[in-house]
Short mmCIF file of C-alpha atoms in Angstrom, two decimals:
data_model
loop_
_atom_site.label_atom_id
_atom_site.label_comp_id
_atom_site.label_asym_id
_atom_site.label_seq_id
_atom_site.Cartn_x
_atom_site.Cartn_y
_atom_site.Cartn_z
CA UNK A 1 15.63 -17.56 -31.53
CA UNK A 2 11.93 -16.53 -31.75
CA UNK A 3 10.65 -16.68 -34.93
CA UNK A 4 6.80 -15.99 -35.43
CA UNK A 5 5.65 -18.95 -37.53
CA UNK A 6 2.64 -21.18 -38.34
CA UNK A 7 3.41 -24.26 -36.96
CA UNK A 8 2.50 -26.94 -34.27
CA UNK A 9 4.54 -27.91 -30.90
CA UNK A 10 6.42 -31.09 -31.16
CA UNK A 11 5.71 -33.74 -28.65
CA UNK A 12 7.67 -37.35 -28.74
CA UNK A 13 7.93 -36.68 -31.80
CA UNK A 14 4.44 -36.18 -33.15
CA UNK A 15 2.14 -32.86 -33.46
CA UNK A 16 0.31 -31.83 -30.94
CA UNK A 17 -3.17 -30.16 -32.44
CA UNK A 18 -5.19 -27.53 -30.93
CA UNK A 19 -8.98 -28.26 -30.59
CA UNK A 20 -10.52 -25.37 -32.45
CA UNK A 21 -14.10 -24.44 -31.68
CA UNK A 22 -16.84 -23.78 -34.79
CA UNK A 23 -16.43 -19.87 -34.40
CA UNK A 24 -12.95 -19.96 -34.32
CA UNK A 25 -12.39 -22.13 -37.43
CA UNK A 26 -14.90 -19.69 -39.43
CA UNK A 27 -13.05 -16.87 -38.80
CA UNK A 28 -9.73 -18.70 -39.76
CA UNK A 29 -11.09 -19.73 -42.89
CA UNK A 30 -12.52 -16.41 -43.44
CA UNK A 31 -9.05 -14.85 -42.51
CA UNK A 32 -6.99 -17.04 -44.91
CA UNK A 33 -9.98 -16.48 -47.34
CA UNK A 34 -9.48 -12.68 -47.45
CA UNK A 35 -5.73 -13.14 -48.04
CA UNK A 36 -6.30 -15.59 -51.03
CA UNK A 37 -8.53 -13.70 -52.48
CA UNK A 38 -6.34 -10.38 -52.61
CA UNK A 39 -3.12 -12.12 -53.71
CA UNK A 40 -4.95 -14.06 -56.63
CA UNK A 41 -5.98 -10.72 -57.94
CA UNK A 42 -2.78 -8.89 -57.41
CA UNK A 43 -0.78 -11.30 -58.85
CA UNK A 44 0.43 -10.88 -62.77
CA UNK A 45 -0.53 -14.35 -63.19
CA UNK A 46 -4.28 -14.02 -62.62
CA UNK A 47 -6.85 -13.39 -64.38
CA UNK A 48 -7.28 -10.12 -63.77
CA UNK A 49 -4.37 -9.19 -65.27
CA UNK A 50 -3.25 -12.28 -67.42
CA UNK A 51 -5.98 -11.76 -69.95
CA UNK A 52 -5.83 -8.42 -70.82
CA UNK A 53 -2.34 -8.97 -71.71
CA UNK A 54 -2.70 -12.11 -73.66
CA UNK A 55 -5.48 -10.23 -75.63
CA UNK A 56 -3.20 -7.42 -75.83
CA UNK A 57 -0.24 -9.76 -77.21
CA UNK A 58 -2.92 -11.21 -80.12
CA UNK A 59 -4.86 -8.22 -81.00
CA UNK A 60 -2.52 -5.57 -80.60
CA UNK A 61 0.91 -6.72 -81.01
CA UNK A 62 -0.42 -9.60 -83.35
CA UNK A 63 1.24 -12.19 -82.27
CA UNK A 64 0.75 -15.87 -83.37
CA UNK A 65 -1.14 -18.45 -81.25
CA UNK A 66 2.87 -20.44 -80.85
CA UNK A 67 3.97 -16.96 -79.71
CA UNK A 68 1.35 -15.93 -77.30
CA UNK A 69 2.14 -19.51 -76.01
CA UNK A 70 5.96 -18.98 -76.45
CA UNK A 71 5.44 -15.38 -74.09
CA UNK A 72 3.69 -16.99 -71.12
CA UNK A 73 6.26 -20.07 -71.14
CA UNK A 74 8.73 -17.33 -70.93
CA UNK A 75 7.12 -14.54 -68.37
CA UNK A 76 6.56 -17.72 -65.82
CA UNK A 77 10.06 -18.64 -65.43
CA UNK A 78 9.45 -17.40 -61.98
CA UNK A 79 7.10 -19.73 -61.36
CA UNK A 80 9.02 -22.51 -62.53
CA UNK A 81 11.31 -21.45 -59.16
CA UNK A 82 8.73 -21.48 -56.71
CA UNK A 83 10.05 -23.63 -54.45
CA UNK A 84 12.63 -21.36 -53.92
CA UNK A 85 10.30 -19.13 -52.42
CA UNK A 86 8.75 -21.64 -50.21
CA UNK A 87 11.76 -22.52 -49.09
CA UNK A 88 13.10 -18.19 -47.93
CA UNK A 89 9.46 -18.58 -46.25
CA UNK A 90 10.46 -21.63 -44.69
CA UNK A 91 13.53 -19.94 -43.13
CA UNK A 92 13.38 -16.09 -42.61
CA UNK A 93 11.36 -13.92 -40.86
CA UNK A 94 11.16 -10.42 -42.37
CA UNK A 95 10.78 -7.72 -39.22
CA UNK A 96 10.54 -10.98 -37.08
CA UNK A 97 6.67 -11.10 -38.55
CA UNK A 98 6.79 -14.38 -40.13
CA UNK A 99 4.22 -14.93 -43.27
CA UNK A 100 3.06 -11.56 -41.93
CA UNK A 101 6.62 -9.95 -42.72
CA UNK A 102 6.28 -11.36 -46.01
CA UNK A 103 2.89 -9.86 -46.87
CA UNK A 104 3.80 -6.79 -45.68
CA UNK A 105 7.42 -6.12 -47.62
CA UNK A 106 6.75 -7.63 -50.71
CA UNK A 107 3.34 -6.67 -51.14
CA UNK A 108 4.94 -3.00 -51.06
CA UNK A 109 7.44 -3.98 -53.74
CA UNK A 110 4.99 -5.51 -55.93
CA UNK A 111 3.09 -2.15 -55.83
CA UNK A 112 6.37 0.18 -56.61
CA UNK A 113 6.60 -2.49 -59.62
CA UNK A 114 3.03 -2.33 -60.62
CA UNK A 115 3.58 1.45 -60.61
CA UNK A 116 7.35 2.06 -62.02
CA UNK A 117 6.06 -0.18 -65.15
CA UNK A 118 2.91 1.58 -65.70
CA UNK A 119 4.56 5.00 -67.04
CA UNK A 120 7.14 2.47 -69.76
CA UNK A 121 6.44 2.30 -73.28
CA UNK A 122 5.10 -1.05 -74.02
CA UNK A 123 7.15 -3.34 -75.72
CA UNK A 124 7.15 -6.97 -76.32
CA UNK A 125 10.64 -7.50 -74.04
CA UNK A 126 9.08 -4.46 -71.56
CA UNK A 127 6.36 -6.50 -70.92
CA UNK A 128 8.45 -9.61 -70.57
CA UNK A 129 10.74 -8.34 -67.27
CA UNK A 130 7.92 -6.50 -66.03
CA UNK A 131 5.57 -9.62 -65.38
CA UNK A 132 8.39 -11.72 -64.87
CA UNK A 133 9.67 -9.02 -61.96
CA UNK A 134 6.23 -8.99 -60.52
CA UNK A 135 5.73 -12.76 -60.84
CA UNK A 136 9.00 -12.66 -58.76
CA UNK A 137 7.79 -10.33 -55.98
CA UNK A 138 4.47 -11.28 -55.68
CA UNK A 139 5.40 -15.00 -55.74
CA UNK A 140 7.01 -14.67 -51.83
CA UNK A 141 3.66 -13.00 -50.96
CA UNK A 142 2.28 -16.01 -52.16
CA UNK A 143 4.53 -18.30 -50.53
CA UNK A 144 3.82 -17.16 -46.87
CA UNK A 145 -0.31 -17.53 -47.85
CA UNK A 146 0.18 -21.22 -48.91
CA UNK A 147 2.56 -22.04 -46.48
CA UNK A 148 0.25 -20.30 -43.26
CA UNK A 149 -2.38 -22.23 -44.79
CA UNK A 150 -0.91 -25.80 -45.17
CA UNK A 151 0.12 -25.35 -41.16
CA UNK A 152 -2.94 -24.41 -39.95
CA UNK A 153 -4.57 -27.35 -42.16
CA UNK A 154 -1.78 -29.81 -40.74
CA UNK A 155 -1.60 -28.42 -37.20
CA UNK A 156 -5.35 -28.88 -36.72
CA UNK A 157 -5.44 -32.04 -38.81
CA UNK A 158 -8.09 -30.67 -41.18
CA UNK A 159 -6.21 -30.13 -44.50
CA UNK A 160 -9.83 -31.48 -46.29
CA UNK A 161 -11.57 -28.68 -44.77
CA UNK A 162 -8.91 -26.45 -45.45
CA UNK A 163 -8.45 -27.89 -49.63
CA UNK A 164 -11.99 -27.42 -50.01
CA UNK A 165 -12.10 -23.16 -48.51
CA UNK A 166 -8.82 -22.90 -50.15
CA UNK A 167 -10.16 -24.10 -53.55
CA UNK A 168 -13.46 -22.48 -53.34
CA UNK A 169 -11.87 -18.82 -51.70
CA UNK A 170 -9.27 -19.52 -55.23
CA UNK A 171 -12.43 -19.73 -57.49
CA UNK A 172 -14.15 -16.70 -56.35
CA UNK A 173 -11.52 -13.87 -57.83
CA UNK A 174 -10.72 -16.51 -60.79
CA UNK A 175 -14.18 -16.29 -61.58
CA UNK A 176 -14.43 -12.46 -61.06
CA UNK A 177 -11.12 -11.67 -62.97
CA UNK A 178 -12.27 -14.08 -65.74
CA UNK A 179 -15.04 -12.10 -66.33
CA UNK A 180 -13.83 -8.68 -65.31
CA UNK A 181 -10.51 -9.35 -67.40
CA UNK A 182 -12.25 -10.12 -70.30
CA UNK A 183 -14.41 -7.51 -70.50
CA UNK A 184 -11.80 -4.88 -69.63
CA UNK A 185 -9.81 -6.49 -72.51
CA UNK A 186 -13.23 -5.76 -74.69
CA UNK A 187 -13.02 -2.04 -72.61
CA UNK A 188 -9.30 -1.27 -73.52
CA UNK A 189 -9.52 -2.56 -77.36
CA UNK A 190 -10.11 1.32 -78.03
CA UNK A 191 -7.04 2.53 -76.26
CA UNK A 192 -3.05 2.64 -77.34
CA UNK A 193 -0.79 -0.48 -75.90
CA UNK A 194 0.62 1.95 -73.53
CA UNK A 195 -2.51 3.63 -71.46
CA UNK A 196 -4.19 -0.01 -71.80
CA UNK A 197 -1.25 -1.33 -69.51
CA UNK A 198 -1.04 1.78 -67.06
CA UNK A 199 -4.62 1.12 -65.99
CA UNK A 200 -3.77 -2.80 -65.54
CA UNK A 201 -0.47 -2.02 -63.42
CA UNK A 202 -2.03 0.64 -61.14
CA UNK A 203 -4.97 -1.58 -60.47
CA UNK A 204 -2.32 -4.18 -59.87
CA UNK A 205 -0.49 -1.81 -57.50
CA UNK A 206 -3.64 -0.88 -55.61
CA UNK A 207 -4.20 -4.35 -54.68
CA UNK A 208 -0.69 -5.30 -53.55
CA UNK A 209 -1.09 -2.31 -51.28
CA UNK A 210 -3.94 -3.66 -49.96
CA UNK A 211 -2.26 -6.82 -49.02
CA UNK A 212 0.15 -4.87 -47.54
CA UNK A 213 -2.17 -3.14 -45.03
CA UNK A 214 -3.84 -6.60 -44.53
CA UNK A 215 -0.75 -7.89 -42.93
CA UNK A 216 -0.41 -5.13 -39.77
CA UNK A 217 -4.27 -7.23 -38.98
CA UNK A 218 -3.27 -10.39 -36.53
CA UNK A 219 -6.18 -11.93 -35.84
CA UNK A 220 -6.00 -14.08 -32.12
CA UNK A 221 -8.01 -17.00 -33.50
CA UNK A 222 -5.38 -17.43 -36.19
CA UNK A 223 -2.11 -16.77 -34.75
CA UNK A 224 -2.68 -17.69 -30.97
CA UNK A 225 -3.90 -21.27 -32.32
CA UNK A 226 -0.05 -21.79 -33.71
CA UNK A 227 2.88 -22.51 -32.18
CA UNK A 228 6.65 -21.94 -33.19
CA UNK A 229 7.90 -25.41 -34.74
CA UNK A 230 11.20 -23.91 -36.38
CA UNK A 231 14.25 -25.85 -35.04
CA UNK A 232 17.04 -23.27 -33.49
CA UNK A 233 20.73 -24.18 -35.34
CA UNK A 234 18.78 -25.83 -38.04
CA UNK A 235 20.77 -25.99 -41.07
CA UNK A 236 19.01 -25.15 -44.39
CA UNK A 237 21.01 -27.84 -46.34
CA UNK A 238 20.20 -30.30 -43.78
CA UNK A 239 15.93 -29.18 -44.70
CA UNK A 240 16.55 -29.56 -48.11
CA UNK A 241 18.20 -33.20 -47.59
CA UNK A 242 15.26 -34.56 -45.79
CA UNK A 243 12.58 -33.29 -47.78
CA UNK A 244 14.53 -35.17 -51.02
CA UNK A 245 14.32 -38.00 -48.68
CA UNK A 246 10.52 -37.42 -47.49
CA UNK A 247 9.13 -40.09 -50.20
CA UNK A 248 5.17 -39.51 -50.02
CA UNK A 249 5.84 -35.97 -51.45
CA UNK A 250 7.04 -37.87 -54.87
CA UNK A 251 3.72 -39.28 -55.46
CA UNK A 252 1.40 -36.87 -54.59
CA UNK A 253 3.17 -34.04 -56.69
CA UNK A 254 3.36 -36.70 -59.71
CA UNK A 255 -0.42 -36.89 -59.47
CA UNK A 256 -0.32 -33.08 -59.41
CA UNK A 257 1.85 -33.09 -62.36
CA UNK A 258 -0.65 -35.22 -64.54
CA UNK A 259 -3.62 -33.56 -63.58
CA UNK A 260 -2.39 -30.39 -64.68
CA UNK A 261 -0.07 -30.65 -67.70
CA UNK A 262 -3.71 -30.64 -69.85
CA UNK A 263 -1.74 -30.29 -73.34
CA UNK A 264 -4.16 -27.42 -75.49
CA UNK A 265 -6.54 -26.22 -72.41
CA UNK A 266 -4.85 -22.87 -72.58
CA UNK A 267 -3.71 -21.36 -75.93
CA UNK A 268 -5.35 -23.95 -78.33
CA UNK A 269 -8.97 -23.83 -76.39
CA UNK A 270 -8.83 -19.91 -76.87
CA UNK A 271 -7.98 -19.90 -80.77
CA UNK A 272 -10.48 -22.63 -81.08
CA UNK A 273 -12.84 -20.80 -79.54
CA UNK A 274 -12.06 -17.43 -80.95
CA UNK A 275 -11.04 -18.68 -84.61
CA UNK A 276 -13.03 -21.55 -85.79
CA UNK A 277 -16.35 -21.01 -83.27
CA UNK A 278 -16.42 -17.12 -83.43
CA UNK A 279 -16.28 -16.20 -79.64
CA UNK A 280 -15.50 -12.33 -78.83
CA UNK A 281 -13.03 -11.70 -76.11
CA UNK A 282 -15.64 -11.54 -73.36
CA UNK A 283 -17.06 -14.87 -74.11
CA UNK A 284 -13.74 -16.62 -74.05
CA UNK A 285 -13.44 -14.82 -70.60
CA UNK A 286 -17.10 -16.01 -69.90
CA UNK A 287 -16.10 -19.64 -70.59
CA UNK A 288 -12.77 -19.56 -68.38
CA UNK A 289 -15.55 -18.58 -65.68
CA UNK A 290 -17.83 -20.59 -65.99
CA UNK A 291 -15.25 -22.87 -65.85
CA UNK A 292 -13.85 -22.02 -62.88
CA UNK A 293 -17.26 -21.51 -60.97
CA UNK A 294 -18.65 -25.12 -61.42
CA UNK A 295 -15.58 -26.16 -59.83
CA UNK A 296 -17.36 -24.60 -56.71
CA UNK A 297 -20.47 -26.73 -55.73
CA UNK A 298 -17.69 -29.54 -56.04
CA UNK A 299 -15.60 -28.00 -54.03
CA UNK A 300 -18.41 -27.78 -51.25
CA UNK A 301 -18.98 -31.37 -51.48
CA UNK A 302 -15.28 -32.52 -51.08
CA UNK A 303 -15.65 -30.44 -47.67
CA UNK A 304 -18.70 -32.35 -46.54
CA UNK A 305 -16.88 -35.76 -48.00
CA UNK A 306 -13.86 -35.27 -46.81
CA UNK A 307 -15.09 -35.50 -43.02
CA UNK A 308 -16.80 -38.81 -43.68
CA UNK A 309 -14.40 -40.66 -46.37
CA UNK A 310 -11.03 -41.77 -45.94
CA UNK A 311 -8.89 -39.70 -48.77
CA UNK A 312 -7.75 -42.98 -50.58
CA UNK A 313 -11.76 -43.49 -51.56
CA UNK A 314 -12.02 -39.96 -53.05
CA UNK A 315 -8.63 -40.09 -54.98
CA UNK A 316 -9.87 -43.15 -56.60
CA UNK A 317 -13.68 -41.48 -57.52
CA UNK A 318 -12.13 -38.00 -58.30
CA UNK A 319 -9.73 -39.27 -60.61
CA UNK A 320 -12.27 -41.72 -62.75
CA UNK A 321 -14.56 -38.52 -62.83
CA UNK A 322 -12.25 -36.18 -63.73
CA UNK A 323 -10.52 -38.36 -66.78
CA UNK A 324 -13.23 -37.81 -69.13
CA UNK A 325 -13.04 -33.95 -68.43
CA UNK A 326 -12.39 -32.50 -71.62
CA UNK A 327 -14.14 -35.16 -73.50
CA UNK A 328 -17.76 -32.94 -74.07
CA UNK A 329 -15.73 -30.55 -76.31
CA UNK A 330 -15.71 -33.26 -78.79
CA UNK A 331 -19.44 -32.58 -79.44
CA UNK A 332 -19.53 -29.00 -78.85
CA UNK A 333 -20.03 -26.90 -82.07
CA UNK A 334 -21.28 -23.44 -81.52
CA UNK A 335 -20.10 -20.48 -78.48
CA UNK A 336 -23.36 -21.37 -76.76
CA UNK A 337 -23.09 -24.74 -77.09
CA UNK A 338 -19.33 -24.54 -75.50
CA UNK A 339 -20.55 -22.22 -72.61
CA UNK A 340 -23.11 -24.71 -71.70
CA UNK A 341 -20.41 -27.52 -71.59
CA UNK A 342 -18.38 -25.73 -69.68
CA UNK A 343 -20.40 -26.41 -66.46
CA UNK A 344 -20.58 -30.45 -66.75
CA UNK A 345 -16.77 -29.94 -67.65
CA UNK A 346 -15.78 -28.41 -64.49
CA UNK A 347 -18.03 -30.03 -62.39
CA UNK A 348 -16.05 -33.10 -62.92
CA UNK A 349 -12.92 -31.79 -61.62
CA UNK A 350 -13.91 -30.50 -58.14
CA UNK A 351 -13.09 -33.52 -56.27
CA UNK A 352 -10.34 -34.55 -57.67
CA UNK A 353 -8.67 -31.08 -57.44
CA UNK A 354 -9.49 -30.99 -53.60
CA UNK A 355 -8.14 -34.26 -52.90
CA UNK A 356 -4.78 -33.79 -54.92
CA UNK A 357 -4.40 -30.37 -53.07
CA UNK A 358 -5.11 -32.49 -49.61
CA UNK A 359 -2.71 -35.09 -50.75
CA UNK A 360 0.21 -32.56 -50.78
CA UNK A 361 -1.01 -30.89 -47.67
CA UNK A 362 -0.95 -34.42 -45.98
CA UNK A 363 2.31 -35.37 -47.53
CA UNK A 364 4.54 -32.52 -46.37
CA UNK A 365 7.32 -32.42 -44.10
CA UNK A 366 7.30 -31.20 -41.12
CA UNK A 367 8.56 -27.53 -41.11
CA UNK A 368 8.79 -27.10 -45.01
CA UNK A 369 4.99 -26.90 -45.62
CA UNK A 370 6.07 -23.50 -47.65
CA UNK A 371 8.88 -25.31 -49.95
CA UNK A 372 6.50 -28.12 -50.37
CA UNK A 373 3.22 -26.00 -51.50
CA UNK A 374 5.78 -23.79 -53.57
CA UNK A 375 6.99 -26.77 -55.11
CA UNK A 376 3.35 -27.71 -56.44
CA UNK A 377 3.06 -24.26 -57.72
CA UNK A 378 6.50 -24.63 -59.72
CA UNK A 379 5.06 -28.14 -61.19
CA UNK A 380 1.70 -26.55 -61.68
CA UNK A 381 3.24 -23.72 -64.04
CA UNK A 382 5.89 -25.69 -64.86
CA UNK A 383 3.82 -28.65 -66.76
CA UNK A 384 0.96 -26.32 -67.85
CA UNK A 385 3.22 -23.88 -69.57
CA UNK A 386 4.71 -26.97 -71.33
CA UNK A 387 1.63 -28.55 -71.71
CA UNK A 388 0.00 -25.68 -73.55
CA UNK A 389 2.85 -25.43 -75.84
CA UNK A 390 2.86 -29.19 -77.05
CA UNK A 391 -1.19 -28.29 -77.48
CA UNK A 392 0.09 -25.88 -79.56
CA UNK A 393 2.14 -27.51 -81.98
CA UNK A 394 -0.53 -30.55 -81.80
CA UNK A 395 -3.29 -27.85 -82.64
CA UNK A 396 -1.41 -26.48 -85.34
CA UNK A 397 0.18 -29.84 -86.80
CA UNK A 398 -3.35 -31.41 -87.47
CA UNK A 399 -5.55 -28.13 -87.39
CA UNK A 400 -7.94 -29.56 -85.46
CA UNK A 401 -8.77 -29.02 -81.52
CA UNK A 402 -10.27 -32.87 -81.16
CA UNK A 403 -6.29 -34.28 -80.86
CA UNK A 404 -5.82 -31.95 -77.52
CA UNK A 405 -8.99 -33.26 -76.15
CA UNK A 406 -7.46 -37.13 -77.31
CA UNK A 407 -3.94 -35.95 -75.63
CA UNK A 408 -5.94 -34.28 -72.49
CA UNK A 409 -7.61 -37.61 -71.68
CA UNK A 410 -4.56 -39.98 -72.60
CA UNK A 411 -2.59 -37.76 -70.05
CA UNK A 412 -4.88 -37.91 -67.05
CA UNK A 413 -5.97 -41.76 -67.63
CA UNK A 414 -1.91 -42.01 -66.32
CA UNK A 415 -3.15 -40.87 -63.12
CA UNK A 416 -4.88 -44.36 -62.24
CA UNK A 417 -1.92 -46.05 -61.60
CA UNK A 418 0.30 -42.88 -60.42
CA UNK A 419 -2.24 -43.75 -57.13
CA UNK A 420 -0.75 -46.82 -56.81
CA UNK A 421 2.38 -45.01 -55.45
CA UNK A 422 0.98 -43.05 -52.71
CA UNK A 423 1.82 -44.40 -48.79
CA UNK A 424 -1.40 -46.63 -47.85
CA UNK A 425 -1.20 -44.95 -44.26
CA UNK A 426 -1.14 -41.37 -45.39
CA UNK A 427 -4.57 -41.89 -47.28
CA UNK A 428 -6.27 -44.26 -45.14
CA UNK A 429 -8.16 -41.90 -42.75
CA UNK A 430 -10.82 -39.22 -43.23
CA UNK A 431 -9.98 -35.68 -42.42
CA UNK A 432 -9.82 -35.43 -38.25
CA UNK A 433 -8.76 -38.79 -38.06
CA UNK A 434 -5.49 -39.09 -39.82
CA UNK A 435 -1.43 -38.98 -37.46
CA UNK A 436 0.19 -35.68 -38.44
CA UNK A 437 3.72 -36.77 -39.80
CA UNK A 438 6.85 -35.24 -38.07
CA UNK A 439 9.50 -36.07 -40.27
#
């Protein structure tokens, strides 16, 4: 059976790579960068779209900070399941396209969503299904992006390189829809709930329609460099048995877990923000952006760092940077004062962020590189949506955001020894240097 799929030839049992040249890797990175970028703004869960309606759920529908908080833990159930996802990727080709097929039905669907839920009243349960239907949709779009990209890191042994474009490609329309969602939150104050949430869903529809179009492009530098690794007669069951049995995946997404259950970075931050500092809709976007963007110069450096270090040295420095994190909110006591801190803040997380995310990459098994990066997305939504609700009931037990920031730190200080359990051998070279595994 021919199945068009990212993946690497198997050799005695090891991956064979395929030398890429400088030109080719640029336009692979720029390839995959184009596709992040369009399915971080099409999806419900970005910025672009995830702000206006949790402005839309406090300001218009008046909803408590514990029910804003109580709505996204809902709406992502989805995401809780996206390992699922990873794992249809890992096993079907739609049209016999591969992660192509995948862009190129579902980003369709996801536009007929955006659309059929632009002209229904707006509820509070309406808006419930419809992000959770999109979130659904969009979320296999998303699966055949992370998992193309994981192979290609893997294949090429350059998942370093490839955390560090991935990360930075992420920040750009995080930073964009940060701003741009905030201020058409600030745009869209003056309208009803109903033509507020049409514009959202047909800008949502255009750019799922985009991605769409974006898949019929097959690039030769990116798909002649892979190589069909998918098993004929191979039994799904039997996939899902040995990646339960593939151990280095339980420590790197326990790391993953830690670093991003944050308890009170979400809901709290905003109503602290917005409540006891004064900051208008835009400037809570403006933070979340700044935010995101001085994740980038970090991100740059794990690329450089990543070439010349062996991955277990920047775990270790990543990690004691990024501990502290939240700690400068302590101090912070006016808007301008918190937009200013928001730099140093995410300045300290760039490393660790890119070596976590080239943990995972590394620790995959062979063939399930979509179930695997699916998985981190269902622990990434998973723990934050839990984490922001126990920030939530911390935030309004004591009134006071300072016990998040205390919770924030105790939680990542757990990471320390949570690096303990990672395989010596799987972090002991630098990126180019490291054995592929083929289990």
């Amino acid at each position: 059976m021919t199945i068009e799929r990212s993946a690497a030839t198997i050799v005695d049992g090891a991956v064979a790579r395929t030398s890429l040249s400088p030109s080719a890797r640029q336009r692979i990175f720029l390839y995959l960068g184009i596709l992040i970028i369009l399915v971080a703004f099409g999806s419900p869960s970005g910025g672009l779209i995830d702000i206006p309606i949790s402005f839309l759920l406090k300001n218009k529908l008046k909803l408590s900070a514990h029910e804003v908080a109580s709505f996204r833990l809902v709406a992502a159930i989805p995401r809780y399941l996206s390992f699922v996802f990873g794992f249809i990727r890992d096993i079907w080709s739609p049209f016999g396209m591969g992660d192509r097929g995948f862009m190129l039905l579902f980003g369709m669907i996801s536009a007929l969503l955006y659309v059929s839920f632009a002209f229904i009243a707006v509820t509070y349960v309406v808006l419930i299904v419809a992000v959770i239907m999109l979130t659904a949709s969009c979320l296999f779009v998303a699966s055949a992006q992370n998992g193309l990209t994981a192979v290609i890191g893997r294949q090429h042994a350059i998942t370093g390189q490839i955390s560090a474009a991935w990360n930075v490609f992420l920040s750009i329309p995080a930073v964009a829809a940060l701003l741009s969602g905030g201020a058409l939150s600030g745009l869209l104050e003056d309208k009803g709930a109903d033509q507020a949430i049409r514009i959202l869903f047909l800008v949502g529809a255009a750019i799922m329609t985009i991605v769409a179009v974006y898949s019929v492009w097959k690039p030769k530098d990116v798909f002649d460099n892979l190589r069909i690794e998918q098993e004929v007669g191979r039994h799904p069951l039997a996939d899902l048995r040995r990646l339960m049995r593939h151990w280095p995946i339980y420590s790197a997404l326990l790391i993953w877990l830690l670093w991003n259950f944050a308890p009170g970075s979400a809901t709290p931050l905003q109503y602290h923000l917005q409540n006891t500092l004064h900051a208008s809709d835009a400037q809570w976007g403006q933070w979340n952006a700044i935010f995101a963007a001085s994740f980038i110069p970090t991100y740059v450096v794990y690329g450089v760092l990543c070439r010349r270090f062996a991955l277990k040295t920047l775990l270790l420095w990543g990690t004691l940077i990024a501990i502290p994190q939240m700690v400068p909110l302590l101090f912070i006591h006016s808007v301008t004062g918190a937009l200013i801190a928001a730099v140093p803040i995410g300045l300290m997380g760039g490393i660790a962020t890119g070596a976590y995310l080239d943990l995972i990459m590394r620790a995959c098994p062979r063939g399930m590189e979509g179930t695997t990066l699916m998985l981190a997305g269902s622990l990434y939504f998973l723990v934050s949506r839990f984490g922001d609700v126990l920030g939530t009931r911390l935030y309004d037990q004591f009134g006071d955001f300072d016990v998040c920031v205390i919770a924030i730190t105790a939680v990542y200080a757990l990471m320390l020894p949570a690096l303990l359990l990672v395989p010596g051998q799987l972090i002991a070279s630098a990126d180019g240097q490291y054995p592929t595994p083929s289990q």
